[in-house]
PDB file of C-alpha atoms in Angstrom:
ATOM      1  CA  UNK A   1     134.822 130.267  49.620  1.00 56.00           C
ATOM      2  CA  UNK A   2     131.817 128.492  51.107  1.00 62.00           C
ATOM      3  CA  UNK A   3     129.188 129.373  53.663  1.00 71.00           C
ATOM      4  CA  UNK A   4     129.036 127.441  56.925  1.00 78.00           C
ATOM      5  CA  UNK A   5     126.456 124.952  55.642  1.00 82.00           C
ATOM      6  CA  UNK A   6     128.234 124.320  52.357  1.00 81.00           C
ATOM      7  CA  UNK A   7     131.594 124.036  54.131  1.00 79.00           C
ATOM      8  CA  UNK A   8     130.209 121.388  56.493  1.00 81.00           C
ATOM      9  CA  UNK A   9     128.788 119.432  53.560  1.00 84.00           C
ATOM     10  CA  UNK A  10     132.161 119.590  51.825  1.00 83.00           C
ATOM     11  CA  UNK A  11     134.043 118.398  54.905  1.00 81.00           C
ATOM     12  CA  UNK A  12     131.538 115.577  55.362  1.00 83.00           C
ATOM     13  CA  UNK A  13     132.060 114.526  51.755  1.00 85.00           C
ATOM     14  CA  UNK A  14     135.840 114.603  52.209  1.00 83.00           C
ATOM     15  CA  UNK A  15     135.420 112.437  55.310  1.00 82.00           C
ATOM     16  CA  UNK A  16     133.310 110.068  53.239  1.00 83.00           C
ATOM     17  CA  UNK A  17     136.035 109.813  50.614  1.00 83.00           C
ATOM     18  CA  UNK A  18     138.649 109.113  53.286  1.00 81.00           C
ATOM     19  CA  UNK A  19     136.465 106.456  54.899  1.00 80.00           C
ATOM     20  CA  UNK A  20     135.823 104.871  51.489  1.00 80.00           C
ATOM     21  CA  UNK A  21     139.522 104.286  50.817  1.00 77.00           C
ATOM     22  CA  UNK A  22     140.046 100.533  50.361  1.00 76.00           C
ATOM     23  CA  UNK A  23     141.872  98.740  53.198  1.00 74.00           C
ATOM     24  CA  UNK A  24     144.928  97.897  51.121  1.00 71.00           C
ATOM     25  CA  UNK A  25     148.281  96.863  52.627  1.00 74.00           C
ATOM     26  CA  UNK A  26     150.135  99.934  53.850  1.00 71.00           C
ATOM     27  CA  UNK A  27     146.971 102.049  54.051  1.00 73.00           C
ATOM     28  CA  UNK A  28     145.153 102.807  57.272  1.00 71.00           C
ATOM     29  CA  UNK A  29     141.380 102.557  57.060  1.00 70.00           C
ATOM     30  CA  UNK A  30     139.763 105.652  58.585  1.00 73.00           C
ATOM     31  CA  UNK A  31     136.231 104.430  59.200  1.00 70.00           C
ATOM     32  CA  UNK A  32     135.083 107.864  60.397  1.00 66.00           C
ATOM     33  CA  UNK A  33     137.153 110.021  58.082  1.00 64.00           C
ATOM     34  CA  UNK A  34     139.354 112.590  59.757  1.00 62.00           C
ATOM     35  CA  UNK A  35     137.040 113.151  62.728  1.00 63.00           C
ATOM     36  CA  UNK A  36     139.571 112.561  65.496  1.00 60.00           C
ATOM     37  CA  UNK A  37     139.224 114.044  68.958  1.00 61.00           C
ATOM     38  CA  UNK A  38     143.012 114.028  69.278  1.00 63.00           C
ATOM     39  CA  UNK A  39     145.586 113.705  66.520  1.00 66.00           C
ATOM     40  CA  UNK A  40     148.959 112.039  66.717  1.00 67.00           C
ATOM     41  CA  UNK A  41     151.908 112.293  64.373  1.00 67.00           C
ATOM     42  CA  UNK A  42     151.299 108.735  63.181  1.00 70.00           C
ATOM     43  CA  UNK A  43     147.664 109.564  62.378  1.00 71.00           C
ATOM     44  CA  UNK A  44     148.782 112.469  60.210  1.00 74.00           C
ATOM     45  CA  UNK A  45     151.338 110.349  58.366  1.00 75.00           C
ATOM     46  CA  UNK A  46     148.893 107.622  57.394  1.00 76.00           C
ATOM     47  CA  UNK A  47     146.144 110.121  56.557  1.00 78.00           C
ATOM     48  CA  UNK A  48     148.383 111.878  54.046  1.00 80.00           C
ATOM     49  CA  UNK A  49     148.509 108.691  51.977  1.00 80.00           C
ATOM     50  CA  UNK A  50     144.835 109.087  51.075  1.00 81.00           C
ATOM     51  CA  UNK A  51     144.295 112.820  51.586  1.00 81.00           C
ATOM     52  CA  UNK A  52     145.215 114.036  48.094  1.00 84.00           C
ATOM     53  CA  UNK A  53     142.459 112.019  46.420  1.00 83.00           C
ATOM     54  CA  UNK A  54     139.985 113.094  49.091  1.00 84.00           C
ATOM     55  CA  UNK A  55     140.447 116.839  48.581  1.00 85.00           C
ATOM     56  CA  UNK A  56     140.788 116.828  44.804  1.00 85.00           C
ATOM     57  CA  UNK A  57     137.987 118.805  43.199  1.00 86.00           C
ATOM     58  CA  UNK A  58     137.241 120.827  46.325  1.00 85.00           C
ATOM     59  CA  UNK A  59     140.277 123.097  46.310  1.00 84.00           C
ATOM     60  CA  UNK A  60     142.160 124.818  43.458  1.00 87.00           C
ATOM     61  CA  UNK A  61     144.350 122.514  41.409  1.00 89.00           C
ATOM     62  CA  UNK A  62     147.430 124.547  42.341  1.00 90.00           C
ATOM     63  CA  UNK A  63     146.837 123.688  46.001  1.00 89.00           C
ATOM     64  CA  UNK A  64     146.584 120.007  45.165  1.00 90.00           C
ATOM     65  CA  UNK A  65     149.909 120.254  43.318  1.00 91.00           C
ATOM     66  CA  UNK A  66     151.467 122.015  46.322  1.00 90.00           C
ATOM     67  CA  UNK A  67     150.235 119.318  48.710  1.00 89.00           C
ATOM     68  CA  UNK A  68     151.453 116.604  46.351  1.00 90.00           C
ATOM     69  CA  UNK A  69     154.917 118.157  46.010  1.00 92.00           C
ATOM     70  CA  UNK A  70     155.210 118.631  49.773  1.00 90.00           C
ATOM     71  CA  UNK A  71     154.270 115.018  50.497  1.00 89.00           C
ATOM     72  CA  UNK A  72     156.579 113.799  47.745  1.00 91.00           C
ATOM     73  CA  UNK A  73     159.414 115.696  49.396  1.00 91.00           C
ATOM     74  CA  UNK A  74     158.582 114.194  52.801  1.00 86.00           C
ATOM     75  CA  UNK A  75     158.447 110.627  51.508  1.00 86.00           C
ATOM     76  CA  UNK A  76     161.708 110.970  49.574  1.00 89.00           C
ATOM     77  CA  UNK A  77     163.475 112.482  52.587  1.00 87.00           C
ATOM     78  CA  UNK A  78     162.483 109.459  54.682  1.00 84.00           C
ATOM     79  CA  UNK A  79     164.246 106.975  52.387  1.00 85.00           C
ATOM     80  CA  UNK A  80     166.804 104.752  54.069  1.00 85.00           C
ATOM     81  CA  UNK A  81     169.186 105.220  51.151  1.00 87.00           C
ATOM     82  CA  UNK A  82     169.425 108.416  49.107  1.00 88.00           C
ATOM     83  CA  UNK A  83     171.394 108.388  45.866  1.00 89.00           C
ATOM     84  CA  UNK A  84     172.234 111.249  43.513  1.00 90.00           C
ATOM     85  CA  UNK A  85     169.104 110.453  41.507  1.00 93.00           C
ATOM     86  CA  UNK A  86     166.999 110.420  44.676  1.00 91.00           C
ATOM     87  CA  UNK A  87     168.486 113.742  45.715  1.00 92.00           C
ATOM     88  CA  UNK A  88     167.580 115.193  42.323  1.00 93.00           C
ATOM     89  CA  UNK A  89     163.990 114.025  42.835  1.00 94.00           C
ATOM     90  CA  UNK A  90     164.037 115.662  46.271  1.00 92.00           C
ATOM     91  CA  UNK A  91     165.182 118.976  44.814  1.00 93.00           C
ATOM     92  CA  UNK A  92     162.562 118.755  42.045  1.00 94.00           C
ATOM     93  CA  UNK A  93     159.811 118.173  44.611  1.00 94.00           C
ATOM     94  CA  UNK A  94     161.020 121.147  46.645  1.00 92.00           C
ATOM     95  CA  UNK A  95     161.104 123.373  43.568  1.00 93.00           C
ATOM     96  CA  UNK A  96     157.600 122.242  42.623  1.00 93.00           C
ATOM     97  CA  UNK A  97     156.331 123.001  46.132  1.00 91.00           C
ATOM     98  CA  UNK A  98     157.739 126.535  46.062  1.00 88.00           C
ATOM     99  CA  UNK A  99     156.289 127.048  42.604  1.00 88.00           C
ATOM    100  CA  UNK A 100     152.752 126.082  43.603  1.00 88.00           C
ATOM    101  CA  UNK A 101     152.467 127.161  47.230  1.00 85.00           C
ATOM    102  CA  UNK A 102     151.967 130.800  46.237  1.00 84.00           C
ATOM    103  CA  UNK A 103     148.318 129.914  45.608  1.00 86.00           C
ATOM    104  CA  UNK A 104     147.754 129.944  49.377  1.00 85.00           C
ATOM    105  CA  UNK A 105     148.842 133.585  49.486  1.00 82.00           C
ATOM    106  CA  UNK A 106     146.895 134.475  46.339  1.00 84.00           C
ATOM    107  CA  UNK A 107     143.705 132.979  47.806  1.00 82.00           C
ATOM    108  CA  UNK A 108     144.291 134.760  51.150  1.00 79.00           C
ATOM    109  CA  UNK A 109     144.592 131.443  52.975  1.00 77.00           C
ATOM    110  CA  UNK A 110     147.965 132.455  54.395  1.00 75.00           C
ATOM    111  CA  UNK A 111     149.984 135.639  54.255  1.00 72.00           C
ATOM    112  CA  UNK A 112     153.556 134.325  54.392  1.00 73.00           C
ATOM    113  CA  UNK A 113     155.383 131.004  54.676  1.00 69.00           C
ATOM    114  CA  UNK A 114     157.718 131.212  57.659  1.00 67.00           C
ATOM    115  CA  UNK A 115     157.165 127.906  59.453  1.00 68.00           C
ATOM    116  CA  UNK A 116     160.521 126.465  60.616  1.00 67.00           C
ATOM    117  CA  UNK A 117     159.779 123.044  59.110  1.00 70.00           C
ATOM    118  CA  UNK A 118     159.110 124.540  55.696  1.00 76.00           C
ATOM    119  CA  UNK A 119     162.169 126.765  55.893  1.00 79.00           C
ATOM    120  CA  UNK A 120     164.299 123.747  56.811  1.00 83.00           C
ATOM    121  CA  UNK A 121     163.278 121.972  53.606  1.00 86.00           C
ATOM    122  CA  UNK A 122     165.638 124.040  51.475  1.00 87.00           C
ATOM    123  CA  UNK A 123     168.590 122.902  53.604  1.00 88.00           C
ATOM    124  CA  UNK A 124     167.868 119.184  53.232  1.00 88.00           C
ATOM    125  CA  UNK A 125     169.856 118.576  50.008  1.00 88.00           C
ATOM    126  CA  UNK A 126     172.991 120.211  51.411  1.00 89.00           C
ATOM    127  CA  UNK A 127     172.670 118.510  54.800  1.00 88.00           C
ATOM    128  CA  UNK A 128     172.102 115.112  53.194  1.00 88.00           C
ATOM    129  CA  UNK A 129     175.310 115.626  51.221  1.00 84.00           C
ATOM    130  CA  UNK A 130     177.124 116.389  54.481  1.00 87.00           C
ATOM    131  CA  UNK A 131     175.536 113.889  56.861  1.00 85.00           C
ATOM    132  CA  UNK A 132     173.847 111.230  54.672  1.00 84.00           C
ATOM    133  CA  UNK A 133     170.177 110.208  54.712  1.00 84.00           C
ATOM    134  CA  UNK A 134     168.011 111.193  57.704  1.00 82.00           C
ATOM    135  CA  UNK A 135     166.782 107.576  57.702  1.00 75.00           C
ATOM    136  CA  UNK A 136     163.305 108.357  58.991  1.00 70.00           C
ATOM    137  CA  UNK A 137     164.365 110.850  61.648  1.00 71.00           C
ATOM    138  CA  UNK A 138     161.231 112.566  62.904  1.00 68.00           C
ATOM    139  CA  UNK A 139     160.301 115.032  65.625  1.00 65.00           C
ATOM    140  CA  UNK A 140     157.717 112.551  66.944  1.00 65.00           C
ATOM    141  CA  UNK A 141     160.620 110.555  68.409  1.00 66.00           C
ATOM    142  CA  UNK A 142     161.354 113.337  70.877  1.00 69.00           C
ATOM    143  CA  UNK A 143     157.667 114.168  71.348  1.00 68.00           C
ATOM    144  CA  UNK A 144     157.041 110.758  72.900  1.00 69.00           C
ATOM    145  CA  UNK A 145     159.787 111.462  75.430  1.00 76.00           C
ATOM    146  CA  UNK A 146     158.365 114.931  76.051  1.00 79.00           C
ATOM    147  CA  UNK A 147     155.312 113.453  77.758  1.00 78.00           C
ATOM    148  CA  UNK A 148     157.417 111.340  80.075  1.00 79.00           C
ATOM    149  CA  UNK A 149     160.144 113.853  80.872  1.00 83.00           C
ATOM    150  CA  UNK A 150     158.229 117.143  80.820  1.00 86.00           C
ATOM    151  CA  UNK A 151     154.446 116.908  80.859  1.00 85.00           C
ATOM    152  CA  UNK A 152     153.986 114.435  83.690  1.00 82.00           C
ATOM    153  CA  UNK A 153     156.582 115.963  86.031  1.00 85.00           C
ATOM    154  CA  UNK A 154     155.177 119.431  85.322  1.00 86.00           C
ATOM    155  CA  UNK A 155     151.667 118.229  86.102  1.00 85.00           C
ATOM    156  CA  UNK A 156     152.793 117.351  89.621  1.00 81.00           C
ATOM    157  CA  UNK A 157     154.837 120.492  90.213  1.00 86.00           C
ATOM    158  CA  UNK A 158     153.632 123.684  91.881  1.00 88.00           C
ATOM    159  CA  UNK A 159     153.677 125.343  88.404  1.00 87.00           C
ATOM    160  CA  UNK A 160     155.833 128.143  89.882  1.00 88.00           C
ATOM    161  CA  UNK A 161     159.459 128.088  88.721  1.00 86.00           C
ATOM    162  CA  UNK A 162     158.702 124.542  87.681  1.00 88.00           C
ATOM    163  CA  UNK A 163     161.922 123.843  85.771  1.00 90.00           C
ATOM    164  CA  UNK A 164     163.969 122.962  88.851  1.00 91.00           C
ATOM    165  CA  UNK A 165     161.122 120.856  90.194  1.00 90.00           C
ATOM    166  CA  UNK A 166     160.817 118.980  86.903  1.00 88.00           C
ATOM    167  CA  UNK A 167     164.552 118.309  86.756  1.00 91.00           C
ATOM    168  CA  UNK A 168     164.545 117.057  90.337  1.00 90.00           C
ATOM    169  CA  UNK A 169     161.561 114.821  89.624  1.00 87.00           C
ATOM    170  CA  UNK A 170     163.366 113.318  86.641  1.00 86.00           C
ATOM    171  CA  UNK A 171     166.395 112.640  88.835  1.00 89.00           C
ATOM    172  CA  UNK A 172     164.185 110.838  91.350  1.00 84.00           C
ATOM    173  CA  UNK A 173     162.563 108.800  88.599  1.00 81.00           C
ATOM    174  CA  UNK A 174     165.928 107.730  87.174  1.00 84.00           C
ATOM    175  CA  UNK A 175     167.234 106.791  90.621  1.00 85.00           C
ATOM    176  CA  UNK A 176     164.120 104.802  91.447  1.00 79.00           C
ATOM    177  CA  UNK A 177     164.317 103.024  88.093  1.00 78.00           C
ATOM    178  CA  UNK A 178     167.965 102.165  88.751  1.00 83.00           C
ATOM    179  CA  UNK A 179     167.097 100.968  92.252  1.00 81.00           C
ATOM    180  CA  UNK A 180     164.297  98.816  90.897  1.00 77.00           C
ATOM    181  CA  UNK A 181     166.669  97.071  88.484  1.00 78.00           C
ATOM    182  CA  UNK A 182     169.266  96.659  91.218  1.00 83.00           C
ATOM    183  CA  UNK A 183     166.772  95.264  93.730  1.00 78.00           C
ATOM    184  CA  UNK A 184     165.323  92.897  91.135  1.00 77.00           C
ATOM    185  CA  UNK A 185     168.792  91.629  90.177  1.00 82.00           C
ATOM    186  CA  UNK A 186     169.597  90.912  93.820  1.00 82.00           C
ATOM    187  CA  UNK A 187     166.320  89.094  94.338  1.00 78.00           C
ATOM    188  CA  UNK A 188     164.980  91.672  96.774  1.00 74.00           C
ATOM    189  CA  UNK A 189     161.641  92.060  94.990  1.00 68.00           C
ATOM    190  CA  UNK A 190     160.630  88.430  94.867  1.00 67.00           C
ATOM    191  CA  UNK A 191     158.218  88.911  97.728  1.00 60.00           C
ATOM    192  CA  UNK A 192     154.890  90.317  96.454  1.00 59.00           C
ATOM    193  CA  UNK A 193     154.611  92.531  99.521  1.00 61.00           C
ATOM    194  CA  UNK A 194     157.901  94.277  98.724  1.00 59.00           C
ATOM    195  CA  UNK A 195     156.862  95.046  95.168  1.00 58.00           C
ATOM    196  CA  UNK A 196     153.440  96.234  96.278  1.00 63.00           C
ATOM    197  CA  UNK A 197     155.080  98.664  98.706  1.00 61.00           C
ATOM    198  CA  UNK A 198     157.178 100.118  95.893  1.00 60.00           C
ATOM    199  CA  UNK A 199     154.118 100.480  93.690  1.00 60.00           C
ATOM    200  CA  UNK A 200     152.221 102.098  96.550  1.00 57.00           C
ATOM    201  CA  UNK A 201     155.052 104.594  96.955  1.00 58.00           C
ATOM    202  CA  UNK A 202     154.740 105.480  93.287  1.00 57.00           C
ATOM    203  CA  UNK A 203     151.015 106.074  93.661  1.00 57.00           C
ATOM    204  CA  UNK A 204     151.636 108.382  96.591  1.00 50.00           C
ATOM    205  CA  UNK A 205     153.989 110.483  94.487  1.00 52.00           C
ATOM    206  CA  UNK A 206     151.820 110.533  91.356  1.00 53.00           C
ATOM    207  CA  UNK A 207     148.250 109.662  92.375  1.00 51.00           C
ATOM    208  CA  UNK A 208     146.510 111.247  89.378  1.00 49.00           C
ATOM    209  CA  UNK A 209     148.286 108.968  86.904  1.00 50.00           C
ATOM    210  CA  UNK A 210     146.280 106.079  88.289  1.00 40.00           C
ATOM    211  CA  UNK A 211     149.051 103.585  87.579  1.00 38.00           C
ATOM    212  CA  UNK A 212     151.997 102.289  89.561  1.00 38.00           C
ATOM    213  CA  UNK A 213     155.026 104.534  89.367  1.00 42.00           C
ATOM    214  CA  UNK A 214     157.244 101.906  87.819  1.00 42.00           C
ATOM    215  CA  UNK A 215     154.768 101.283  85.004  1.00 41.00           C
ATOM    216  CA  UNK A 216     153.971 104.903  84.216  1.00 37.00           C
ATOM    217  CA  UNK A 217     157.632 105.864  84.102  1.00 39.00           C
ATOM    218  CA  UNK A 218     159.117 102.932  82.277  1.00 44.00           C
ATOM    219  CA  UNK A 219     162.689 104.102  82.204  1.00 45.00           C
ATOM    220  CA  UNK A 220     165.975 102.374  81.823  1.00 46.00           C
ATOM    221  CA  UNK A 221     168.446 103.018  84.610  1.00 43.00           C
ATOM    222  CA  UNK A 222     171.258 105.480  83.868  1.00 43.00           C
ATOM    223  CA  UNK A 223     174.570 103.924  82.902  1.00 46.00           C
ATOM    224  CA  UNK A 224     177.369 104.053  85.412  1.00 42.00           C
ATOM    225  CA  UNK A 225     179.999 106.598  84.456  1.00 39.00           C
TER     226      UNK A 225
END
């Protein structure tokens, strides 16, 4: 363990190592290390490509092995094609992770490993046998939709029993998007004044977004049943 001053020096040195990573193809160049005000899933993915070398020497070797095995598992699971040999490598990486991750408990970093994502890892080999390769499936796909379908409608709700309000808002958005496509197809939005009125209507509904409704909620119209 380190004191506050020593810990800050260590983190600064790790940031320096990350920033010093050469800008090779496939590697993101973090000019300021890991000092982000807000992280995204993509930031985490590209950081992990250089993180192992950055932390080596500052944490116990067992932890480095655990990180390496975990990342190896993640990269293998994202393969487009997974063969029997690939699946064996996946199982080996998982076994290695479980072998080395006990160091986090031994060093009192964490008391127990119960995160759903880590628990799900042991089911990957069986599920890949049943349903084939995940082919890059990632929770960030649904997270991007979460902002559009949940966060923004909730922001403009009364915050009391907001679920019904959010669902109704999403219905309005889908109907307006469908109307926009329909009006455009029929040539009803050729006049700039007509389009500006529609954009103004969107601003009235969602003024804090600061953008026209049809741009903020870029949705495809629902298919006719």
